[in-house]
Tab-separated table of C-alpha atoms in Angstrom:
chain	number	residue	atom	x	y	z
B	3	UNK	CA	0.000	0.000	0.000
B	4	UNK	CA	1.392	3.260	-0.805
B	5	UNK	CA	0.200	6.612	0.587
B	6	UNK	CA	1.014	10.122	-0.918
B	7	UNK	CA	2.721	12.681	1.327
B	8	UNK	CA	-0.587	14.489	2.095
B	9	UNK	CA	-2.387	11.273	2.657
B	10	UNK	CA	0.314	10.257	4.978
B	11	UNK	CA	0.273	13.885	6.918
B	12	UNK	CA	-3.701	13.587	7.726
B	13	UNK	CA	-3.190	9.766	8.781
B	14	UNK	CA	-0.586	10.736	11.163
B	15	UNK	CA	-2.637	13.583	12.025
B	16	UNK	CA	-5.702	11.196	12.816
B	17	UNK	CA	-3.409	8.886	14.059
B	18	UNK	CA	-2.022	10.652	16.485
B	19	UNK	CA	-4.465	13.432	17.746
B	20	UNK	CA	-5.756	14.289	21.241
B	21	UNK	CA	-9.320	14.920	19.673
B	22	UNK	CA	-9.158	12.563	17.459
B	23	UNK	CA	-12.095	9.938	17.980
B	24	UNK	CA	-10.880	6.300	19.213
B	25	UNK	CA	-12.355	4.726	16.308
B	26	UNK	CA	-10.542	7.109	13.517
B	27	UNK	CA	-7.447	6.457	15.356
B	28	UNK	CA	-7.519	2.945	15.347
B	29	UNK	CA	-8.718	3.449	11.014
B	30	UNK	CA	-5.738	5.408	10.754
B	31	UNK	CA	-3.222	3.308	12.416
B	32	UNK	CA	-4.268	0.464	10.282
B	33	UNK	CA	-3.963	1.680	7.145
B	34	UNK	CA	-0.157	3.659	7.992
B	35	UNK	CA	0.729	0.231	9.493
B	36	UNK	CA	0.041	-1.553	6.377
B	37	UNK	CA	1.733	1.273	4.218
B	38	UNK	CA	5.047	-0.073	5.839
B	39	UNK	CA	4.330	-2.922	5.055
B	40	UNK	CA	2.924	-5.230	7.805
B	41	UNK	CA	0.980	-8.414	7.542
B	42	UNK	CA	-2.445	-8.285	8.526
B	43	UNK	CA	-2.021	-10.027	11.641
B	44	UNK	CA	0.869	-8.211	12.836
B	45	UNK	CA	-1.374	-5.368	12.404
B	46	UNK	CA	-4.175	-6.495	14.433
B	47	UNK	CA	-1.909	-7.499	17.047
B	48	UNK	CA	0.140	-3.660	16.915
B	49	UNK	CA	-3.619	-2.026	16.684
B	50	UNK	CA	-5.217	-4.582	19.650
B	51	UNK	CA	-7.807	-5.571	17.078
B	52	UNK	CA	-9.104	-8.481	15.107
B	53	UNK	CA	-7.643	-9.332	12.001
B	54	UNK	CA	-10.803	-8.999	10.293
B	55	UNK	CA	-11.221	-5.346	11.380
B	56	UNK	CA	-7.715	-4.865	9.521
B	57	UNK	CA	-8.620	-6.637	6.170
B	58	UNK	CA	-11.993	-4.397	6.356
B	59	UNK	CA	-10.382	-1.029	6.981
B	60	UNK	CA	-7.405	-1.748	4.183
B	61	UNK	CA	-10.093	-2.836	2.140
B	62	UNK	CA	-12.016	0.097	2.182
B	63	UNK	CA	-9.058	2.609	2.136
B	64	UNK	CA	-7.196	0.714	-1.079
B	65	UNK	CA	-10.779	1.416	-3.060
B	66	UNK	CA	-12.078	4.446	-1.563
B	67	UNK	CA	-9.048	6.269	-0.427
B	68	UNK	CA	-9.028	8.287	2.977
B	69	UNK	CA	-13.343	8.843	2.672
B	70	UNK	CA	-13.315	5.012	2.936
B	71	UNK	CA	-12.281	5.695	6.802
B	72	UNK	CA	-15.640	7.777	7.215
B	73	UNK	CA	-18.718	5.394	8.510
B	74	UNK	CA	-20.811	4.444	5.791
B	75	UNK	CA	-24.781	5.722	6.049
B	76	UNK	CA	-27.157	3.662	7.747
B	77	UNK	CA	-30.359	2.994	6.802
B	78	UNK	CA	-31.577	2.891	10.540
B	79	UNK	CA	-35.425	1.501	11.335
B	80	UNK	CA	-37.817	3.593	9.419
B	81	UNK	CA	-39.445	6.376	11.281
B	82	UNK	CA	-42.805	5.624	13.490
B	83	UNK	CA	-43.661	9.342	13.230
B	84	UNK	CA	-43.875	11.892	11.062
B	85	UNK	CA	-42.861	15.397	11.060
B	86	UNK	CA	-46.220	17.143	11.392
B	87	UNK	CA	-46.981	14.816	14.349
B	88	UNK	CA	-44.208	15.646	16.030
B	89	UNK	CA	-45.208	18.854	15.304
B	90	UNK	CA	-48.693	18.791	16.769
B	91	UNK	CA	-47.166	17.217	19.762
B	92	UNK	CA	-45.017	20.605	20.186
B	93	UNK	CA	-47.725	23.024	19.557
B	94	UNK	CA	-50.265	21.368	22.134
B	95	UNK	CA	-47.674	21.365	24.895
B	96	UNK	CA	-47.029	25.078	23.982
B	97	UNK	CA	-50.581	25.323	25.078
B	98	UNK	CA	-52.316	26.117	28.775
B	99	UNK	CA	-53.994	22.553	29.341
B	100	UNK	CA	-57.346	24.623	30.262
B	101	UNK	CA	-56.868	25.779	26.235
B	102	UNK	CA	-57.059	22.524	25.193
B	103	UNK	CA	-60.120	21.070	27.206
B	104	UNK	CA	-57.914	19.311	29.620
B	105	UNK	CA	-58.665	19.403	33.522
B	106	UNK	CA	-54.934	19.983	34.245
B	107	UNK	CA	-52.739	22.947	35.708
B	108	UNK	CA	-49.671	21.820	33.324
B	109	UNK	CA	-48.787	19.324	31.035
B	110	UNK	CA	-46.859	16.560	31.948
B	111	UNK	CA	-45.035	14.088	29.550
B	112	UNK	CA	-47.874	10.974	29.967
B	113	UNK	CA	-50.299	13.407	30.664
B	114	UNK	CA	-49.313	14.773	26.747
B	115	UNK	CA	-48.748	11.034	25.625
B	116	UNK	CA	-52.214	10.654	26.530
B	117	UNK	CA	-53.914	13.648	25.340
B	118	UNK	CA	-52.322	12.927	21.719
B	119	UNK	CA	-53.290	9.564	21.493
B	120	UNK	CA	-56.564	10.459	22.680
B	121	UNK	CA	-56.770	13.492	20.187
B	122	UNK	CA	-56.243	11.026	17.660
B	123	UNK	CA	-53.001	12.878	16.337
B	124	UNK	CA	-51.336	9.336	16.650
B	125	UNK	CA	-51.964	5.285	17.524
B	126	UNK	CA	-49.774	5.005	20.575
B	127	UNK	CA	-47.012	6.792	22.332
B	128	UNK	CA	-44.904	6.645	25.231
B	129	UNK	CA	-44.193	9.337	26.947
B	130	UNK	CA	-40.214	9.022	26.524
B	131	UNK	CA	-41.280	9.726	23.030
B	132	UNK	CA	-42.779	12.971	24.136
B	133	UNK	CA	-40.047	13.648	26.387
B	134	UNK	CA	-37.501	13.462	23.891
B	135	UNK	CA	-39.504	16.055	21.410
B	136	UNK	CA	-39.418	18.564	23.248
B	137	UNK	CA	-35.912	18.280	24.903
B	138	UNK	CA	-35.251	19.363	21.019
B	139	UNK	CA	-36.650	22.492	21.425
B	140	UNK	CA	-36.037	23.043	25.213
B	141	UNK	CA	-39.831	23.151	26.241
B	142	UNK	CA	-40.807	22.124	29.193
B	143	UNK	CA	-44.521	22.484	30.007
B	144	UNK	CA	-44.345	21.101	33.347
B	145	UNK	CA	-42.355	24.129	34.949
B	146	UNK	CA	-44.256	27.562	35.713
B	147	UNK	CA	-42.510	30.929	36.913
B	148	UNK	CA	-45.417	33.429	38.698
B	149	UNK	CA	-44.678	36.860	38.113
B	150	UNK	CA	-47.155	40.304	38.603
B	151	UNK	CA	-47.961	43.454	36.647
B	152	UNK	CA	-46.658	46.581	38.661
B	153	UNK	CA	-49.606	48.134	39.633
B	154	UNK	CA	-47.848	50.950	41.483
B	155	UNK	CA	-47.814	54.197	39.481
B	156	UNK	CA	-44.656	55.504	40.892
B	157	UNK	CA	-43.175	52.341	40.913
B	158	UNK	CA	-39.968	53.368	38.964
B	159	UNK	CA	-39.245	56.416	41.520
B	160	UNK	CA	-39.424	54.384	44.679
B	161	UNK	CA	-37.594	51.499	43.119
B	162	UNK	CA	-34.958	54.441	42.197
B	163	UNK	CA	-34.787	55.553	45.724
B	164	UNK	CA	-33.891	51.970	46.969
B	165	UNK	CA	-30.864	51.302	44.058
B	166	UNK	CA	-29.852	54.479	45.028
B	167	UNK	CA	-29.190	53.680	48.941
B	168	UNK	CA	-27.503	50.462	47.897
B	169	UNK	CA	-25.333	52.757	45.988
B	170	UNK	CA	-24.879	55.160	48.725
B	171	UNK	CA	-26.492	58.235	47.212
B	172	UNK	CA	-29.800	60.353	48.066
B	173	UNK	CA	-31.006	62.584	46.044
B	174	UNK	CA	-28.429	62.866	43.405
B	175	UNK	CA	-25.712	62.995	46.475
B	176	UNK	CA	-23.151	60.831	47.962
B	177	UNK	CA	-23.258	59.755	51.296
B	178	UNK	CA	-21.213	60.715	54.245
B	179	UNK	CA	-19.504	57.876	56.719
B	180	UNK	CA	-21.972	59.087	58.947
B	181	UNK	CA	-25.006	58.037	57.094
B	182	UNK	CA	-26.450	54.352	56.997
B	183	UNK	CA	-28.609	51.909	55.321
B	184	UNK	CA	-30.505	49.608	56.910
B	185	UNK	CA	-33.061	46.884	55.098
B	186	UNK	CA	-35.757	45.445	57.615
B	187	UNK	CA	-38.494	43.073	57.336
B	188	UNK	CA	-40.358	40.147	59.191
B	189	UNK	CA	-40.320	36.302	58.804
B	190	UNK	CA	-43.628	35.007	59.259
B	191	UNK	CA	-43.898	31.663	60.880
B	192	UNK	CA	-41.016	29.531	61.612
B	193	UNK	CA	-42.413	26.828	63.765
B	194	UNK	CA	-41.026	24.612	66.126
B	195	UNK	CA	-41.574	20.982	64.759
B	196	UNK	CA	-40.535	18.119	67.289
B	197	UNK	CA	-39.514	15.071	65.440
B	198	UNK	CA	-41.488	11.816	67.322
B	199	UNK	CA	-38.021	9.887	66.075
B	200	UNK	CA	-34.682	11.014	66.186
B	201	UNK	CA	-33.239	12.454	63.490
B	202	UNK	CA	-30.638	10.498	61.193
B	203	UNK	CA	-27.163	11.987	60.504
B	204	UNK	CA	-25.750	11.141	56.895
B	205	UNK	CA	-23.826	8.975	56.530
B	206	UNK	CA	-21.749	7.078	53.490
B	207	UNK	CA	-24.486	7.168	50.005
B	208	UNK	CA	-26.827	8.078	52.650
B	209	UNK	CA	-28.413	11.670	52.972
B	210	UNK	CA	-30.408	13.034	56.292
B	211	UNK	CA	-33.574	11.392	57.094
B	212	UNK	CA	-36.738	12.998	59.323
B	213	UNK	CA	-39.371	11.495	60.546
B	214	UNK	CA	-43.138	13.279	61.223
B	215	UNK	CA	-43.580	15.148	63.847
B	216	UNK	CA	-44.736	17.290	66.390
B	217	UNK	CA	-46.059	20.826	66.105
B	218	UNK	CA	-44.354	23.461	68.975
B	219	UNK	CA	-46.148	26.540	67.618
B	220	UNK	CA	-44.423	28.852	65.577
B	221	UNK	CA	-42.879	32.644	66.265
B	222	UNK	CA	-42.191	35.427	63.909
B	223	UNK	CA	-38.309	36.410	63.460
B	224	UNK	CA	-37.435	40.204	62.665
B	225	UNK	CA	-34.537	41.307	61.503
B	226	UNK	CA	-32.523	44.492	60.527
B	227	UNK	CA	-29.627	44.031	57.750
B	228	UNK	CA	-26.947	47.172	57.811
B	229	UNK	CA	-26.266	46.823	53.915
B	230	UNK	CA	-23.130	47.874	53.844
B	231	UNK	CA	-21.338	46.551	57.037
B	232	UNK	CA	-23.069	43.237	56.577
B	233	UNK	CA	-24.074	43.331	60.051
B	234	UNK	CA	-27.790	41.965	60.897
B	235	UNK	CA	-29.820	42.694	64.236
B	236	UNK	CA	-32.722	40.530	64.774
B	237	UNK	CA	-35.305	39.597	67.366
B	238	UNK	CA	-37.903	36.888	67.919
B	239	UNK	CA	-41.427	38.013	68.691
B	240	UNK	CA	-44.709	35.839	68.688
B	241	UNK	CA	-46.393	37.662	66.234
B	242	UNK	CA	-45.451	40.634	63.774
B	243	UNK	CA	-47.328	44.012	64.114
B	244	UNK	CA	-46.373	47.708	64.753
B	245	UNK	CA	-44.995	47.168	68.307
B	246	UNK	CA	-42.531	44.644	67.240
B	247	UNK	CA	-41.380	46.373	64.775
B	248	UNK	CA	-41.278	49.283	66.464
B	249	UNK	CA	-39.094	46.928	69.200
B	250	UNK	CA	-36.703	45.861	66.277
B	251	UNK	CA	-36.093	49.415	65.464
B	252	UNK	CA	-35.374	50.673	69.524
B	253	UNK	CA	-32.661	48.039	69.612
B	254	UNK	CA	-31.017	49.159	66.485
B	255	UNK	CA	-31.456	52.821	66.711
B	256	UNK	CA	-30.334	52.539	70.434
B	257	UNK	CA	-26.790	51.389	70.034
B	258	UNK	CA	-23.849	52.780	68.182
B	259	UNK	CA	-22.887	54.184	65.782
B	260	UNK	CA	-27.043	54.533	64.589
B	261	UNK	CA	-27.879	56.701	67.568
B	262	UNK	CA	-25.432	59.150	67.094
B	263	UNK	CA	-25.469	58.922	62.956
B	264	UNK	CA	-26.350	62.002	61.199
B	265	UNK	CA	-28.836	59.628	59.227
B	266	UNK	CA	-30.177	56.200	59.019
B	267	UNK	CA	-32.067	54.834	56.085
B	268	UNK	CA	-34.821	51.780	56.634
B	269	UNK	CA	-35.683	50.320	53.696
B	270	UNK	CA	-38.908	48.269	54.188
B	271	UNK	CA	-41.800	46.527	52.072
B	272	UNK	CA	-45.482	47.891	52.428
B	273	UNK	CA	-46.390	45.112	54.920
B	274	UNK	CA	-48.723	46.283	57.518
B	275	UNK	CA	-46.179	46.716	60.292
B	276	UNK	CA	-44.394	49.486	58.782
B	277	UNK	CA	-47.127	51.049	55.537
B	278	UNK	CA	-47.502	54.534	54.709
B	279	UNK	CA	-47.077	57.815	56.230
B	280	UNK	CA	-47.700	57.339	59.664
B	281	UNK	CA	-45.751	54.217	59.787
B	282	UNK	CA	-42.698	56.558	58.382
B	283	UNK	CA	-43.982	59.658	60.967
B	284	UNK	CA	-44.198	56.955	63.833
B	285	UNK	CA	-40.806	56.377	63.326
B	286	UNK	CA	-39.003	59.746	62.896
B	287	UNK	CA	-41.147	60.716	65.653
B	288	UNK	CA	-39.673	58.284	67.993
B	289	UNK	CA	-35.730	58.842	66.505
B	290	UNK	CA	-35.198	61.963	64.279
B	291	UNK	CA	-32.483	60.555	62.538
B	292	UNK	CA	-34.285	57.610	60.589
B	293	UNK	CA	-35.464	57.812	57.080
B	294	UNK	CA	-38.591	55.365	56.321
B	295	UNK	CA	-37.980	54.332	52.478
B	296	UNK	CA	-40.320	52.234	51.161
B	297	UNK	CA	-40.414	49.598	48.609
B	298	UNK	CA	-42.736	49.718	45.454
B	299	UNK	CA	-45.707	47.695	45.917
B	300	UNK	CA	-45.257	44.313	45.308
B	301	UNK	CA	-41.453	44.759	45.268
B	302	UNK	CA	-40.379	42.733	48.167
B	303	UNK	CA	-37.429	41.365	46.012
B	304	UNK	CA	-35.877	44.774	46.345
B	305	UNK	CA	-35.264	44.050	50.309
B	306	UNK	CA	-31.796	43.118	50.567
B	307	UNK	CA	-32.774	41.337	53.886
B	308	UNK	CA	-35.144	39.056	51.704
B	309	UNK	CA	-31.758	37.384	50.607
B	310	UNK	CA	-30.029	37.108	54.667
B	311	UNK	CA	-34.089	35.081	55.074
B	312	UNK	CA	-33.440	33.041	52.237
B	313	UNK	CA	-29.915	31.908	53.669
B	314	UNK	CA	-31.750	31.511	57.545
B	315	UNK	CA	-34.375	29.038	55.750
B	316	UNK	CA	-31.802	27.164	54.076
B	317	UNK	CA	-29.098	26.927	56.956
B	318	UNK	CA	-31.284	26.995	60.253
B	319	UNK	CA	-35.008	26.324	59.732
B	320	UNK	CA	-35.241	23.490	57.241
B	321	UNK	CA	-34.885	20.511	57.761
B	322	UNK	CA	-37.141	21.788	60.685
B	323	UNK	CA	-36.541	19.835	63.748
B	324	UNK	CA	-36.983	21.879	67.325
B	325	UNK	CA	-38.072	20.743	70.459
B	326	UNK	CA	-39.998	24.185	71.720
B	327	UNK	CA	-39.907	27.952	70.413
B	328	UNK	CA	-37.168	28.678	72.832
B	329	UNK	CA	-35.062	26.140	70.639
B	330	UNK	CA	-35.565	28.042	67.864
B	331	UNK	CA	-34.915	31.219	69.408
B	332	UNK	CA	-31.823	30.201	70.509
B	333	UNK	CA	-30.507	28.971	67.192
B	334	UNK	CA	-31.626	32.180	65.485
B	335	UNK	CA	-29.347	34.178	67.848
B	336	UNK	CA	-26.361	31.669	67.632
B	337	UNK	CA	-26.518	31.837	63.965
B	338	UNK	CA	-26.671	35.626	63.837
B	339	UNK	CA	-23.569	36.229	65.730
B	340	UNK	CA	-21.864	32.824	63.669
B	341	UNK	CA	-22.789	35.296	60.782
B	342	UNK	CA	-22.035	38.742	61.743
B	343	UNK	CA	-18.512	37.477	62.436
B	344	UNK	CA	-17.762	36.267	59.068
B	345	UNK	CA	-20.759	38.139	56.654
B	346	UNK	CA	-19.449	39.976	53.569
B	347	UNK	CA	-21.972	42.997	51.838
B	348	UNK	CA	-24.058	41.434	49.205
B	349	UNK	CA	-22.757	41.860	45.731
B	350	UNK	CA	-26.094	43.338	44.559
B	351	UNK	CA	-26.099	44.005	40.466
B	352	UNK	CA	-29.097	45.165	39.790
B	353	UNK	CA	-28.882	49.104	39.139
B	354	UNK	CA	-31.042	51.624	37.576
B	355	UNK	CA	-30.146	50.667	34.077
B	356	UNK	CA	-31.577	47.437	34.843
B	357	UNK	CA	-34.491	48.827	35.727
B	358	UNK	CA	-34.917	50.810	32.674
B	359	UNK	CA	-34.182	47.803	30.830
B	360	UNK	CA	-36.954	45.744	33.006
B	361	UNK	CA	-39.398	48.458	32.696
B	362	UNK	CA	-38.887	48.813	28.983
B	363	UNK	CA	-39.177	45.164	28.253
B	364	UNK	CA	-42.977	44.841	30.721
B	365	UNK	CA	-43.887	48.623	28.251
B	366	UNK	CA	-43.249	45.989	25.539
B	367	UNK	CA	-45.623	43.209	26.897
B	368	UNK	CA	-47.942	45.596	27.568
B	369	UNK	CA	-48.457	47.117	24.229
B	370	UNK	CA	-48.158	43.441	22.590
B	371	UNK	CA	-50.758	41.449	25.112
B	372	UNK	CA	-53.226	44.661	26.044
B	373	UNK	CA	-55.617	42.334	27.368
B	374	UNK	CA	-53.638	41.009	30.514
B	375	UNK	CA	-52.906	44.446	31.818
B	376	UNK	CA	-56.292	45.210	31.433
B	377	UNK	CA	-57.003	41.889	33.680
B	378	UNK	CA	-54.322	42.947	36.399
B	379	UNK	CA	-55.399	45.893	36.268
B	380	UNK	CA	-58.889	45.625	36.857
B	381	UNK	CA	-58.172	42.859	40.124
């Protein structure tokens, strides 16, 4: 067998490669063994293949040259479905199941295997079938995402006044190290749930088990997040209302360096505890030096102390597994001074050009779906 130069420089190259795909490497170092020459079974034996698998590949490169190397086409089974059914498949899952007649809240893949089948569209499928479709075209039915309309009219100004803080500026000017921002909300009902076994530590391939359980009652946990020392204050209460808040604020406002700052900013949601002008008169009433700054309605997401709750929930309340409320107390404070000691400010991204961009995008939706705003609008 005799190979050109440029034959022999793409064999070597095949040959040879990291990339190169086991199977064209073995092809190639075939056919440059036999260009030295070697018998066919000293080949196999060099290659760690059968001898057949040489004769084949020498074969197929002596009459087709190096395209003989490629895999020929293969007819494969014949297909069970055609195009437009897969199709129809795709456009009823892109469909609200209460569209389509079907007493569902989402689609599911048998739920869709069933529905097709039943629609007539075709004989039988499985819903692997279906599952496979739409992996295609990345749809998946079964997932939802709730979201709102902004129903507050000065949504964008408020929403401004928060970014701002984070960005330590009011009203177009910089703050001075004497000036703070602090984000405060409640967490509703953390109960106390006594497991009636105890609970099992992992172990090796094994993850945490609970058991049921007990209920203990359950307490409300407030807390006050200085946004740019990373520093949080919190409290447990029974319930939420003005007077706990108002609690919550008295212990922060009371200590340094908030007593004796020449400002401090509370950013809070319009929950009932802390809504509207009297909430923010109640409080500059009690300590001249705090700002109230609320949140757009239906904004809660721009409460940086929304994101400390999220990491409570996932480190110390779930798995839930106290004996009493006074358990739970107790690891609420331990983990706030665990945290405190080590917290870092949160790397918050979203500015005001983001929420141009957001606004600009829901002006969009608005003008191309006229008849949801007019829904949201009118609940």
């Amino acid at each position: 067998m005799t190979l050109t130069a440029a034959e022999r420089h793409r064999l070597k190259k095949s040959a040879y490669g990291h990339k190169t795909p086991h199977q064209a490497r073995i092809r190639a170092q075939i056919v440059l063994l036999a260009a030295r020459p070697l018998p066919n079974a000293r080949i196999a034996e060099r290659a760690g293949v059968h001898v057949d698998t040489v004769r084949t590949w020498r074969g197929r490169f002596a009459e087709l040259g190096l395209p003989g190397l490629a895999d020929r086409k293969r007819p494969g089974r014949p297909a069970s479905f055609t195009a437009l059914q897969a199709a129809q498949v795709k456009a009823l899952a892109c469909q609200l199941p209460a569209e389509a007649g079907a007493p569902l809240s989402r689609w599911t893949c048998p739920e869709l295997a069933r529905e097709v089948v039943a629609r007539g569209i075709v004989g039988a499928m499985s819903a692997s079938t279906v599952r496979r479709w739409l992996a295609r075209d990345a749809l998946k039915p079964w997932q939802h995402r709730s979201w709102i309309f902004i129903t507050d009219p000065d949504f964008r100004a408020k929403a401004e006044r928060v970014l701002d803080l984070y960005a330590r500026t009011w009203q177009g000017r910089t703050l001075d190290a004497g000036e703070y921002v602090i984000s405060a909300d409640e967490k509703t009902s953390i109960q106390a749930r006594c497991r009636c076994h105890p609970t099992l530590a992992p172990g090796q391939a094994r993850a945490m088990r609970n058991h049921t359980y007990g209920r203990g009652g359950a307490l409300a946990y407030l807390a006050a997040y200085d946004v740019h020392h990373a520093k949080v204050f919190g409290r447990c209460e029974p319930r939420t209302g003005i007077d706990p808040f108002m609690a919550l604020v008295t212990q922060v406002m009371s200590q340094e360096p908030y007593a004796s700052a020449k400002r401090v900013f509370w950013i809070v949601d319009n929950g009932s505890s802390h809504r509207g002008k009297k909430a923010a008169d109640r409080l500059t009433a009690a300590f001249p030096n705090a700002v109230l700054v609320h949140t757009p309605v239906h904004a809660s997401w721009l409460n940086q102390v929304e994101i400390f709750f999220s990491v409570v929930q996932r480190k110390v309340v779930s798995p839930n597994d106290f004996t009493d409320l006074a358990q739970v107390g107790d690891r609420l404070r331990a983990f706030e001074a665990r945290y405190n000691a080590t917290a870092q400010p949160f790397q918050w991204k979203f500015t005001t050009s983001d929420l141009d961009d957001l606004l600009a995008r829901l002006d969009r939706h608005t003008a191309d779906h006229p008849e949801e705003s007019s829904v949201a609008l009118a609940a």
